[in-house]
XYZ file of N, CA and C in Angstrom:
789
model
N 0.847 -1.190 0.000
C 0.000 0.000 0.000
C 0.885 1.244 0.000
N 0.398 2.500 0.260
C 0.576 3.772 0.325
C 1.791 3.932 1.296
N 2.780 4.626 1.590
C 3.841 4.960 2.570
C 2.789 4.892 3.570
N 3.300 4.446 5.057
C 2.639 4.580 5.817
C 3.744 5.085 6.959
N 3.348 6.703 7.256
C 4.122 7.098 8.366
C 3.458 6.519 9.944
N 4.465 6.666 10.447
C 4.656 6.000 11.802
C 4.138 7.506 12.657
N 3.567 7.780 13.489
C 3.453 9.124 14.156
C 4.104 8.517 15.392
N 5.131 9.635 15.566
C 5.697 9.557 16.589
C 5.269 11.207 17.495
N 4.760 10.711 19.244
C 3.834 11.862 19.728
C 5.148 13.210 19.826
N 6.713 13.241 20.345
C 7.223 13.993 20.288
C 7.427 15.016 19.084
N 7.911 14.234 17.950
C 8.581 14.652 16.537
C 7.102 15.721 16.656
N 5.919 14.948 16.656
C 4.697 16.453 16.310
C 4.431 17.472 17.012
N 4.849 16.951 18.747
C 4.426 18.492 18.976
C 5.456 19.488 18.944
N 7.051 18.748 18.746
C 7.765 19.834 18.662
C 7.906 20.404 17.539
N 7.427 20.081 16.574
C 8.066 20.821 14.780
C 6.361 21.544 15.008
N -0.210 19.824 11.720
C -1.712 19.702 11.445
C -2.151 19.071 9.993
N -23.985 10.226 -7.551
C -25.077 10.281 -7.705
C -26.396 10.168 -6.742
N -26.700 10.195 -5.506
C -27.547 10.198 -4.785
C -28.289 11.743 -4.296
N -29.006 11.750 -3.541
C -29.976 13.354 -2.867
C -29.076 13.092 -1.321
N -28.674 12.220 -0.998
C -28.139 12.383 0.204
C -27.540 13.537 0.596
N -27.694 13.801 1.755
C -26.632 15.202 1.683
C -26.671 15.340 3.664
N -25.381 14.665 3.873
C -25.091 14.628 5.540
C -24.790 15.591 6.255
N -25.643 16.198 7.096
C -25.090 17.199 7.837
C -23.719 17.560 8.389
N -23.163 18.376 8.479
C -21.671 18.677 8.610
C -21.652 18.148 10.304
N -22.550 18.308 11.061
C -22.614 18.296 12.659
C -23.393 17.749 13.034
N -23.090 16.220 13.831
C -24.422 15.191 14.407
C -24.854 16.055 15.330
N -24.561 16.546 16.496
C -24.700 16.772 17.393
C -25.595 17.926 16.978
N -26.492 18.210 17.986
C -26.995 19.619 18.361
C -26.383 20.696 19.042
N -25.098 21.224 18.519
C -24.359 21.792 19.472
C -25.077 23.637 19.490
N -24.698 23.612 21.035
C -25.281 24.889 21.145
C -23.946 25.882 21.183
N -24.656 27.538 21.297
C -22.924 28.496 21.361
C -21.957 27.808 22.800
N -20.657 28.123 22.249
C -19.727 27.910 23.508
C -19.663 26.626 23.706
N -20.346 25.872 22.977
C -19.820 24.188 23.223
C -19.182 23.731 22.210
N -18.567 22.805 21.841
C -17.749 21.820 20.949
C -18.210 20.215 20.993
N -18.934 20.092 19.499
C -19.225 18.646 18.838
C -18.420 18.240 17.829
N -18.448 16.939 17.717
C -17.713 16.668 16.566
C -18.407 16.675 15.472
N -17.700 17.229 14.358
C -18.323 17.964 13.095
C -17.596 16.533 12.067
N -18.882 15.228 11.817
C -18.083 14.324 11.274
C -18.065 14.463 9.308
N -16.897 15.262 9.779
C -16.653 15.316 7.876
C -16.349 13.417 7.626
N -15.515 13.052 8.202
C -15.573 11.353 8.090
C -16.597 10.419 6.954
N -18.023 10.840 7.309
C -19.104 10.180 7.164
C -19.178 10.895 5.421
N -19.133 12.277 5.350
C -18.807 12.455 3.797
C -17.556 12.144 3.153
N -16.638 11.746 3.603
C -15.496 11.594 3.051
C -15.449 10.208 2.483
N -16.024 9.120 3.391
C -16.258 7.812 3.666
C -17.233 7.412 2.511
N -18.349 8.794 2.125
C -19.410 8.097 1.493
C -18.525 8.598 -0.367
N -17.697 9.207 -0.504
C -17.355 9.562 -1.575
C -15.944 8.402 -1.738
N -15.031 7.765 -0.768
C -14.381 7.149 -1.054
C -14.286 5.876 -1.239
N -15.582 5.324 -0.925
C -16.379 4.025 -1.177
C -17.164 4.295 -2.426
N -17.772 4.869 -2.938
C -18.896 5.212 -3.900
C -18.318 5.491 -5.112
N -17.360 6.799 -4.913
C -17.093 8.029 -6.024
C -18.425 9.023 -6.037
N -19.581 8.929 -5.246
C -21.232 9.656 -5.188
C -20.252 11.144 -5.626
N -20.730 11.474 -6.485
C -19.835 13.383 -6.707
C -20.691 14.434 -6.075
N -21.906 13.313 -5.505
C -22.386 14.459 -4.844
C -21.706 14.753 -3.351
N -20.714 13.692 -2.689
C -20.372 13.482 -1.658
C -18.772 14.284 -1.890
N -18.628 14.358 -3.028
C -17.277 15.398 -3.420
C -17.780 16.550 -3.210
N -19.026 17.312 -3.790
C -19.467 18.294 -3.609
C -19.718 18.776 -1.928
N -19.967 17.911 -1.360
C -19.884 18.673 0.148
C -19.014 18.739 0.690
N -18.085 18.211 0.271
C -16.601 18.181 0.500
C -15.925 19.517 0.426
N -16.376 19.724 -0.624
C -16.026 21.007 -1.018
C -16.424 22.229 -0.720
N -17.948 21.917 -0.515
C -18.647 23.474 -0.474
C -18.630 23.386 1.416
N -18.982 22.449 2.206
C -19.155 21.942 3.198
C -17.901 22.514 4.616
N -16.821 21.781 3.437
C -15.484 21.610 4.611
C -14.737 21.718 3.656
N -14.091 23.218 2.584
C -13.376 23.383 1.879
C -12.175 23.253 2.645
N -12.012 23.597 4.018
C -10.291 23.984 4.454
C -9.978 22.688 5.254
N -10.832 21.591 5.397
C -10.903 20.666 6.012
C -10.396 19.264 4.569
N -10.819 19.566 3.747
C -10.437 18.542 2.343
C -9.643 19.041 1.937
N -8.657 20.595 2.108
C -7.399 21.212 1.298
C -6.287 20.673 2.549
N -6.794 20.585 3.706
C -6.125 20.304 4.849
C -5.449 19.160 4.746
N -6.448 17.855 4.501
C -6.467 16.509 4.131
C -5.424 16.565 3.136
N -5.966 16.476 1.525
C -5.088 16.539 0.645
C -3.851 16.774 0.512
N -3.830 18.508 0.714
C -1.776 18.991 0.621
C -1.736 18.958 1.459
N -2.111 18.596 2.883
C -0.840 19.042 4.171
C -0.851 17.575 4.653
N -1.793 16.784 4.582
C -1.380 14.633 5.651
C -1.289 13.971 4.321
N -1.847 13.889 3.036
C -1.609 13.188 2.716
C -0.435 13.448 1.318
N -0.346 14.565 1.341
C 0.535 15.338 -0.049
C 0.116 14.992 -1.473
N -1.218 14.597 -1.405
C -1.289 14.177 -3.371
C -1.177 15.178 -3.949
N -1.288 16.557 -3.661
C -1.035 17.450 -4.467
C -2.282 18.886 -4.091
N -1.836 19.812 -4.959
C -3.019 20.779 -4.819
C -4.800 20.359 -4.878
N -5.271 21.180 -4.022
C -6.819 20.697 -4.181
C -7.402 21.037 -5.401
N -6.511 22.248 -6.282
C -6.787 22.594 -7.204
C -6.504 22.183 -8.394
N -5.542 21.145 -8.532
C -5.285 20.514 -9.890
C -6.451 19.932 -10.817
N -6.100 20.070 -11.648
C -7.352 19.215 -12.479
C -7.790 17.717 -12.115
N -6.403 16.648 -11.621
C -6.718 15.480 -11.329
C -6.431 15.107 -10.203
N -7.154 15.997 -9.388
C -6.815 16.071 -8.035
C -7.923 14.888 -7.593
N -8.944 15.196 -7.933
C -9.975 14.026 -7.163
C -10.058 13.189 -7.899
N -9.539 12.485 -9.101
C -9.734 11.141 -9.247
C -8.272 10.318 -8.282
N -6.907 11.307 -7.943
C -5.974 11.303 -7.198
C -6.453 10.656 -6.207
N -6.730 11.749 -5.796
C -7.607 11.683 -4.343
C -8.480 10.248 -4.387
N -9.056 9.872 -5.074
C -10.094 8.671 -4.809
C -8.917 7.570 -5.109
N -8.563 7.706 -5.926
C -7.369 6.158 -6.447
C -6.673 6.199 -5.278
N -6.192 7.053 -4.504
C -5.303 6.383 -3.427
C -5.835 5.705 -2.024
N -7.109 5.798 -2.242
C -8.020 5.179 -1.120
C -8.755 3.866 -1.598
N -8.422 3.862 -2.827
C -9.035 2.296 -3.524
C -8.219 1.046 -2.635
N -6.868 1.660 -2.375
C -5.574 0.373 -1.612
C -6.788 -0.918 -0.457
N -6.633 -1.874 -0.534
C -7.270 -3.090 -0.122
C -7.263 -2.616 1.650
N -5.950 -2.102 1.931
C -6.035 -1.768 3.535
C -6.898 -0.435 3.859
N -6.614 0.298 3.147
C -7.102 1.344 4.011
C -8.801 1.624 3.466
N -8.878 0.738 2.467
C -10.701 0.598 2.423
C -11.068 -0.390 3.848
N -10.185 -1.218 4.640
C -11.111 -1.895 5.753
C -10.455 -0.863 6.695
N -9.437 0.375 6.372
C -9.713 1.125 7.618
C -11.082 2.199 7.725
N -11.724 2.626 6.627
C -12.732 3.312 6.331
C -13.696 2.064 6.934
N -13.897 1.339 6.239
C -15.231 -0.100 7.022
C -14.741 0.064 8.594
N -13.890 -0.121 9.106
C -13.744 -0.196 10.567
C -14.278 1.267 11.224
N -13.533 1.998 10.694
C -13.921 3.419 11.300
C -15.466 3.564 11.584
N -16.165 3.362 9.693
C -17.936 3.256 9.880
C -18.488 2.548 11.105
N -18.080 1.485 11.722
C -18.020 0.299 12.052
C -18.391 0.696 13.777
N -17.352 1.347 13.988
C -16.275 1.924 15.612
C -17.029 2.856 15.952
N -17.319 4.068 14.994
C -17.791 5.229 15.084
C -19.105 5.698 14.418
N -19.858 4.906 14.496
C -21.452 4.969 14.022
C -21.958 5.827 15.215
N -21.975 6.007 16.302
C -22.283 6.537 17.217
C -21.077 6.936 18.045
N -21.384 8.807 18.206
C -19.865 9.544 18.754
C -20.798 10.328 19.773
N -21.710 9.484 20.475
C -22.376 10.445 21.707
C -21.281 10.949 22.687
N -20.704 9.616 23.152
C -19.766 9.929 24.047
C -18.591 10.975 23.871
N -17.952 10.867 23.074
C -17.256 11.711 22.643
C -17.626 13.053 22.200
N -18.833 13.460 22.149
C -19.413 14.644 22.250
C -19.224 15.466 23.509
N -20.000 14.273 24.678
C -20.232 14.638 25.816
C -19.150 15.155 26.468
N -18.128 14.263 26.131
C -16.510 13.949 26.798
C -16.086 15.983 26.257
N -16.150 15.904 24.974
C -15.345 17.035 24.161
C -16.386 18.724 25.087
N -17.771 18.116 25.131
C -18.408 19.231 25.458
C -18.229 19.800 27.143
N -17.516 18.533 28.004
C -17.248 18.607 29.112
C -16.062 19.224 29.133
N -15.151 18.401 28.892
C -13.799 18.898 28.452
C -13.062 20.735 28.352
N -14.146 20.818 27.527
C -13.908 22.317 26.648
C -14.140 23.113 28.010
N -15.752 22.797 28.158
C -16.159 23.804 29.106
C -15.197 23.734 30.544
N -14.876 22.743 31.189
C -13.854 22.841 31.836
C -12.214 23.528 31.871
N -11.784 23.496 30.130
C -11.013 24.365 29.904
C -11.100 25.679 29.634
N -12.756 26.314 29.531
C -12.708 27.224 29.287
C -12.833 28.236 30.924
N -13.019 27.248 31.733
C -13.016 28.110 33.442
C -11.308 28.181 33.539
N -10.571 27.405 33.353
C -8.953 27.620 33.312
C -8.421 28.548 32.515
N -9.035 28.562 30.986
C -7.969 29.489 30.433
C -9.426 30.773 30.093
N -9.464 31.525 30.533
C -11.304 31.684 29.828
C -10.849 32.805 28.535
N -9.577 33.302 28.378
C -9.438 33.709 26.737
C -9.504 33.134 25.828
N -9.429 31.438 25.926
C -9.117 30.588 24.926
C -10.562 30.421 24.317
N -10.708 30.286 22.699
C -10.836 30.175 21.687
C -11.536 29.099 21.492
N -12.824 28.791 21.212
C -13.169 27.375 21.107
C -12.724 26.874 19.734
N -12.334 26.139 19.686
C -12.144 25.177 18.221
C -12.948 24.604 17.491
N -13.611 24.549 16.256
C -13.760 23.526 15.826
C -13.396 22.324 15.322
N -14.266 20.982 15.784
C -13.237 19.733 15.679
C -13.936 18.811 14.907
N -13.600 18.477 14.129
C -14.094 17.540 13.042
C -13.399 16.638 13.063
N -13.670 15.233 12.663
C -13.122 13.748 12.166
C -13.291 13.477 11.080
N -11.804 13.114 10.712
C -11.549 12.419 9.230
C -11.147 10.975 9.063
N -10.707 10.564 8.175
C -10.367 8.965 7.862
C -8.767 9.966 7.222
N -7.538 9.453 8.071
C -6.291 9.680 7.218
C -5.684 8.426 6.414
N -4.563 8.488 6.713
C -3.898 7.134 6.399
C -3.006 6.581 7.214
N -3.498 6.283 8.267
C -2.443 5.959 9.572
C -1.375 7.281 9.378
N -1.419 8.215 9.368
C -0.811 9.513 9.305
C -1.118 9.780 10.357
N -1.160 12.012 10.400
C -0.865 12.359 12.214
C -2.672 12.063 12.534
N -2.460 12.203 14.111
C -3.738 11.536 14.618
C -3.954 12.481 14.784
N -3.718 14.144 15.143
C -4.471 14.818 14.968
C -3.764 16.501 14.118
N -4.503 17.118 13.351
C -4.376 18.233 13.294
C -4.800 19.476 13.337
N -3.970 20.187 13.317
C -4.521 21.358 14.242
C -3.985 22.742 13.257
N -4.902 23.086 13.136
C -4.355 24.784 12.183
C -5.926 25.821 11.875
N -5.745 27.127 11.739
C -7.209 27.927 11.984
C -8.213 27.823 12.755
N -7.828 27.655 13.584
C -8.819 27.456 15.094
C -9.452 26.109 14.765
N -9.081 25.316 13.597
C -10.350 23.926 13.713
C -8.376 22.310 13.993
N -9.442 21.569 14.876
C -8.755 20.168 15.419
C -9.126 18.754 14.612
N -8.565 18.258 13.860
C -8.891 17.688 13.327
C -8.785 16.177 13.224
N -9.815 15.099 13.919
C -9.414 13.963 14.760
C -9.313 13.046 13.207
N -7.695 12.164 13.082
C -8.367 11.060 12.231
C -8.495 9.692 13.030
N -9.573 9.303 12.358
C -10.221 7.797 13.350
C -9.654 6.735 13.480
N -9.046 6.615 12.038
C -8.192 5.486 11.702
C -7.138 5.437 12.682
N -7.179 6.410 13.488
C -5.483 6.078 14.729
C -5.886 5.875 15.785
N -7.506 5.412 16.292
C -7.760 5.283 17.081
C -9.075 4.146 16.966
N -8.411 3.308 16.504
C -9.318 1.661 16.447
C -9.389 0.613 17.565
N -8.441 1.048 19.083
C -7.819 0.580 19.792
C -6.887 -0.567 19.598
N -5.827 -0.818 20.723
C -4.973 -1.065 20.745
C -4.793 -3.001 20.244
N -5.713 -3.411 20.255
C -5.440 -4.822 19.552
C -6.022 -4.911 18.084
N -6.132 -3.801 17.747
C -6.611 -3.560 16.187
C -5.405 -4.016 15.328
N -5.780 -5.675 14.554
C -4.556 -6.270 14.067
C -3.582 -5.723 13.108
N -3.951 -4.511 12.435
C -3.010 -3.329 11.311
C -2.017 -3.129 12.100
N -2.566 -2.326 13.430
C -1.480 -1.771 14.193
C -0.829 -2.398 14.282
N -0.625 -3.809 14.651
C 0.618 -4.747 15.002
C 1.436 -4.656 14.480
N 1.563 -4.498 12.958
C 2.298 -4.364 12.007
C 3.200 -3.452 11.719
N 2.229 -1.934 11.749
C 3.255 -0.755 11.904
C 3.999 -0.293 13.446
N 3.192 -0.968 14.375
C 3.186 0.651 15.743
C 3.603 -0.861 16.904
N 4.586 -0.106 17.719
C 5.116 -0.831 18.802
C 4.219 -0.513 19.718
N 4.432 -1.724 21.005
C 2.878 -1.918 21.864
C 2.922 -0.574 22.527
N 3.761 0.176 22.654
C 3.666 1.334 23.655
C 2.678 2.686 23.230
N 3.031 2.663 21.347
C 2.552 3.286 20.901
C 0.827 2.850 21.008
N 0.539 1.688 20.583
C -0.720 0.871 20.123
C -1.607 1.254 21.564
N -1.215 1.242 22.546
C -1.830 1.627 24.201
C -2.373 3.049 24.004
N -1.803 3.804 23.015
C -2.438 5.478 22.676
C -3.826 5.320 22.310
N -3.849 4.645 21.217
C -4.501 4.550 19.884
C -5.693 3.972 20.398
N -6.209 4.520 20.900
C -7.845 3.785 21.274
C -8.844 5.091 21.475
N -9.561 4.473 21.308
C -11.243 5.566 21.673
C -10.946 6.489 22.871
N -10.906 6.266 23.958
C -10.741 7.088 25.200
C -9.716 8.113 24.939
N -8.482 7.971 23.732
C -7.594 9.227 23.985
C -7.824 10.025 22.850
N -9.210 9.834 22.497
C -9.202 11.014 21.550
C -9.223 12.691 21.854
N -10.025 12.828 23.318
C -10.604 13.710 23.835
C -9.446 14.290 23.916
N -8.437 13.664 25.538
C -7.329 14.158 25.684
C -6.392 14.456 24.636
N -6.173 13.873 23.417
C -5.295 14.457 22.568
C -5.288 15.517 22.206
N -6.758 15.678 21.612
C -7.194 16.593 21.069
C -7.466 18.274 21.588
N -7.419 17.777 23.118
C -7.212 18.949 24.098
C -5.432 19.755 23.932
N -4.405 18.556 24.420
C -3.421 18.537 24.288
C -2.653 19.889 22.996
N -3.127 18.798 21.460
C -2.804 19.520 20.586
C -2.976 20.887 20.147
N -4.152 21.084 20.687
C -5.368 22.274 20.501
C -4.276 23.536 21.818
N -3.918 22.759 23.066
C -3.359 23.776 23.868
C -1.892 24.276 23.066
N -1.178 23.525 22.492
C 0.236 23.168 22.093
C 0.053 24.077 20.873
N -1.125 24.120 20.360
C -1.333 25.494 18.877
C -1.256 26.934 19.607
N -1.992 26.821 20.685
C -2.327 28.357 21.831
C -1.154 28.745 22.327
N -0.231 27.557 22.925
C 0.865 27.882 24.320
C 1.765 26.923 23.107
N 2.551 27.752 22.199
C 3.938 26.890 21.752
C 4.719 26.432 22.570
N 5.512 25.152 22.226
C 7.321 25.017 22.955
C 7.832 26.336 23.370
N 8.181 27.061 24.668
C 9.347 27.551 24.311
C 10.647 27.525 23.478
N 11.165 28.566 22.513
C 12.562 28.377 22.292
C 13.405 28.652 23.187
N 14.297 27.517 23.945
C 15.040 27.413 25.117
C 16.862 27.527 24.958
N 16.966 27.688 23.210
C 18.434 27.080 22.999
C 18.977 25.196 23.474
N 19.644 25.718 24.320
C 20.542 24.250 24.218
C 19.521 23.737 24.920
N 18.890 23.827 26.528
C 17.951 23.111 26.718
C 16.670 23.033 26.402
N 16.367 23.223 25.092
C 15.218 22.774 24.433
C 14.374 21.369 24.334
N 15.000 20.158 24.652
C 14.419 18.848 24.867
C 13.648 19.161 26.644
N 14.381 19.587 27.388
C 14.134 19.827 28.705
C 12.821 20.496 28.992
N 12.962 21.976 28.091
C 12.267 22.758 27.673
C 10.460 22.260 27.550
N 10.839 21.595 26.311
C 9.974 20.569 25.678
C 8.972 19.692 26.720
N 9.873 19.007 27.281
C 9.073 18.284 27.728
C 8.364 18.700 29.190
N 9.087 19.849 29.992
C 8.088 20.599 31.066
C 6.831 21.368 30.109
N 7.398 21.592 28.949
C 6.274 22.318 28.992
C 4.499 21.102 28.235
N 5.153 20.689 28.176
C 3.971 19.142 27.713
C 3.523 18.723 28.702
N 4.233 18.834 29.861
C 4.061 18.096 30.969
C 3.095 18.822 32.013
N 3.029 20.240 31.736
C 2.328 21.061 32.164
C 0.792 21.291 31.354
N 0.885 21.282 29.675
C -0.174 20.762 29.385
C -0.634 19.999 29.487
N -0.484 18.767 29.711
C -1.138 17.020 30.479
C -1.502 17.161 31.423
N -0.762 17.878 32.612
C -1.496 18.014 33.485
C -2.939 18.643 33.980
N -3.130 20.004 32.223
C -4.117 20.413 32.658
C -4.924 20.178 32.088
N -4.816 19.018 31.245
C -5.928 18.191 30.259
C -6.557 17.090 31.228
N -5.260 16.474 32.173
C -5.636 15.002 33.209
C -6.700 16.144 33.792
N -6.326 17.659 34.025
C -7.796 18.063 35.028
C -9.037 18.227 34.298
N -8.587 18.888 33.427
C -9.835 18.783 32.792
C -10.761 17.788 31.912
N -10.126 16.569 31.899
C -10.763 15.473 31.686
C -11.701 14.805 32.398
N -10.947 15.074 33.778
C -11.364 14.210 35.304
C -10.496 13.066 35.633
N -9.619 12.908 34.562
C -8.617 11.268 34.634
C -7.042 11.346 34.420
N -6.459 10.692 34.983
C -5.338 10.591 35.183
C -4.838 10.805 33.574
N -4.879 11.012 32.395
C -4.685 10.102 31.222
C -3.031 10.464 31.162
N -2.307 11.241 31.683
C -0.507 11.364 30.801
C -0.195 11.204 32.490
N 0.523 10.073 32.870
C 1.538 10.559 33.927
C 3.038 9.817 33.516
N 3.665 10.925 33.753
C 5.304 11.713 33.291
C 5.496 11.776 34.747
N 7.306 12.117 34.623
C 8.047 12.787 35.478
C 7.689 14.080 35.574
N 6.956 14.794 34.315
C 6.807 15.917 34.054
C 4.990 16.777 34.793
N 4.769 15.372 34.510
C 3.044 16.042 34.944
C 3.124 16.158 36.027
N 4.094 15.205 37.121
C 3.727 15.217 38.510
C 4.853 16.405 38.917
N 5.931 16.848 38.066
C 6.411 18.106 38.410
C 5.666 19.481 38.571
N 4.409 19.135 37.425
C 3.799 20.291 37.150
C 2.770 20.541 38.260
N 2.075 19.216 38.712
C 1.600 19.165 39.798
C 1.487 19.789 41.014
N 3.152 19.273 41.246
C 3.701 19.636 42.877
C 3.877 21.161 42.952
N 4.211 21.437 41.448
C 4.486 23.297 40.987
C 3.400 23.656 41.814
N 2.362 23.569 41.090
C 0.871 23.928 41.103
C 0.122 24.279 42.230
N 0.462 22.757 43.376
C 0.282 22.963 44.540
C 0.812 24.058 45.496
N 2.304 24.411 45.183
C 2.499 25.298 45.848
C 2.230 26.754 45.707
N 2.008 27.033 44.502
C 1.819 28.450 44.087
C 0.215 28.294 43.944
N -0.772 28.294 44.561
C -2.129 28.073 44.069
C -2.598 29.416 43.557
N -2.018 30.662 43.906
C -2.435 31.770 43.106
C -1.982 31.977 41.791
N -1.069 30.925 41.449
C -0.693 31.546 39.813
C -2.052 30.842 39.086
N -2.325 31.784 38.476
C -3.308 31.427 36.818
C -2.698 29.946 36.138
N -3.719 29.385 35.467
C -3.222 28.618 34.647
C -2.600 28.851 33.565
N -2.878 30.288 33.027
C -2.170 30.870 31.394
C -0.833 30.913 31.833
N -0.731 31.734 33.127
C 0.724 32.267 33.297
C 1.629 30.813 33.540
N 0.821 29.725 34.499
C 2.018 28.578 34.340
C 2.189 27.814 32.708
N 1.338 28.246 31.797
C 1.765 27.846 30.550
C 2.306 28.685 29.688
N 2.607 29.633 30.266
C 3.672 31.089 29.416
C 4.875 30.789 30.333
N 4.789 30.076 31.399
C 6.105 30.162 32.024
C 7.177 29.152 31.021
N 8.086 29.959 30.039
C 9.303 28.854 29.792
C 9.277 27.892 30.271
N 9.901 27.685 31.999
C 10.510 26.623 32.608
C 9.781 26.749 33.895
N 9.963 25.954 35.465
C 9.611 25.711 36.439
C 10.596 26.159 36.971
N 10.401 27.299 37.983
C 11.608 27.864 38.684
C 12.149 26.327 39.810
C-alpha cells in the first residue's frame, strides 16, 4: 500500500449520484460548546462510492478541512489541480485502508460519548484558560498519518489512529507502547493537548530545548488530566507540574503555561 508514516507523539508536537446530503454536525451543538463535526461520514461516502455528490460537500461543506487533508497529511497534491480528485479517490481504492474506512464506519457509528466527553472537556477548559478560543473539531479517515491536526482554530481527529490497541493493522506498523495510545478514550485528551500546544507553543530554550519541551507538555497534560477528570498522561513531568501547582495556588493557569521553565 501507500507509505505509511509512523506518528511519533514527540517529533509532532515539537516541529496539522444520490440526494443524500449529511449534515456537517451530528450533534446539536449549542454556542460555547464543541461537537464533533463528522466530515468522516462524507469523506467515507465519496471514497467508497465516487457519489460526486459526496465530493461536492466536500467542497462546499469543509473546503479547508479537504485542502487540509489533501496537501498538508496526505501530499497528493493541490486541491486545485485538475486530477486532483480522481488522485484523491485512487489512493483510497488500496485493499487496507478501504477496511480502515469499514472499521472506522463500524467503531464510530455513534460519537455520543465523545461529544459529551469534548463538550465537558472544553467547558472545563474554558473556566482555566477563559481567553481561549473554542475550536472547531471535526473527524476524518487519514492514512495511519498524524492523529491529529490542528491549524485555523479547527482540530482535526483522524479515526483510523484510534481503532484501539489490539486492532490487528497496528501490530504491524506501531510498537505496543505506541498501540496503548490509539484507542477511543484518547481522543478527547489528545485533542485537548494539541489544541493547547497550537495556543501555548514550545518555548525556544536554545541548548535546553528537549528539557524545555518536555516541562512544557508536561504542564499541558497536566491540565488536560484536570480537565478530563482522569489521570490520562503521567510523566516525570506532569507530577512536576503538579507539585508546581500545589504550591503556588495563586498563579493562573495561562501564566504557568507562558512560564518557559519551572523555577
Amino acid at each position: 500500500m501507500h507509505k505509511i508514516y509512523i506518528f511519533l507523539f514527540i517529533c509532532l508536537v515539537a516541529c496539522v449520484g444520490c440526494e443524500l446530503h449529511l449534515k456537517p454536525n451530528d450533534a446539536n451543538g449549542e454556542d460555547q460548546q464543541v461537537s464533533l463535526h463528522r466530515y468522516d461520514r462524507v469523506q467515507s461516502l465519496f471514497l467508497t462510492t465516487g457519489d460526486f455528490s459526496a465530493l461536492q460537500q466536500m467542497n462546499l461543506d469543509y473546503p479547508m478541512q479537504t485542502r487540509t487533508l489533501i496537501e498538508d497529511v496526505l501530499k497528493l497534491g493541490r486541491v486545485n489541480d485538475p486530477d486532483i480528485n480522481n488522485k484523491f479517490l485512487n489512493f483510497y481504492q488500496d485493499t487496507v485502508l478501504q477496511s480502515l474506512i469499514n472499521e472506522v464506519e463500524q467503531q464510530y457509528a455513534n460519537v455520543d460519548d465523545i461529544n459529551s466527553s469534548l463538550q465537558n472537556s472544553f467547558a472545563k477548559m474554558m473556566d482555566y484558560l477563559p481567553n481561549m478560543p473554542l475550536p472547531m473539531v471535526y473527524s476524518q479517515i487519514g492514512a495511519l498519518d498524524q492523529s491529529i491536526v490542528v491549524g485555523n482554530n479547527t482540530v482535526g481527529i483522524s479515526l483510523d489512529k484510534y481503532l484501539g490497541s489490539e486492532y490487528p493493522l497496528y501490530k504491524t506498523y506501531y510498537p505496543e507502547n505506541q498501540r496503548r495510545l490509539m484507542k477511543r478514550d484518547m481522543i478527547v485528551p489528545d485533542c485537548l493537548v494539541f489544541y493547547l500546544l497550537s495556543l501555548y507553543p514550545i518555548p525556544d530554550d536554545g541548548m535546553l530545548r528537549q528539557l524545555t519541551c518536555d516541562l512544557h507538555i508536561g504542564k499541558i497534560q497536566w491540565l488536560v488530566n484536570k480537565a478530563v477528570g482522569r489521570k490520562v498522561f503521567r510523566t516525570q513531568y506532569v507530577e512536576q507540574a503538579n507539585k508546581y501547582i500545589r504550591h503556588h495556588k495563586g498563579l493562573s493557569y495561562e501564566k504557568l503555561l507562558l512560564m518557559a521553565r519551572l523555577p
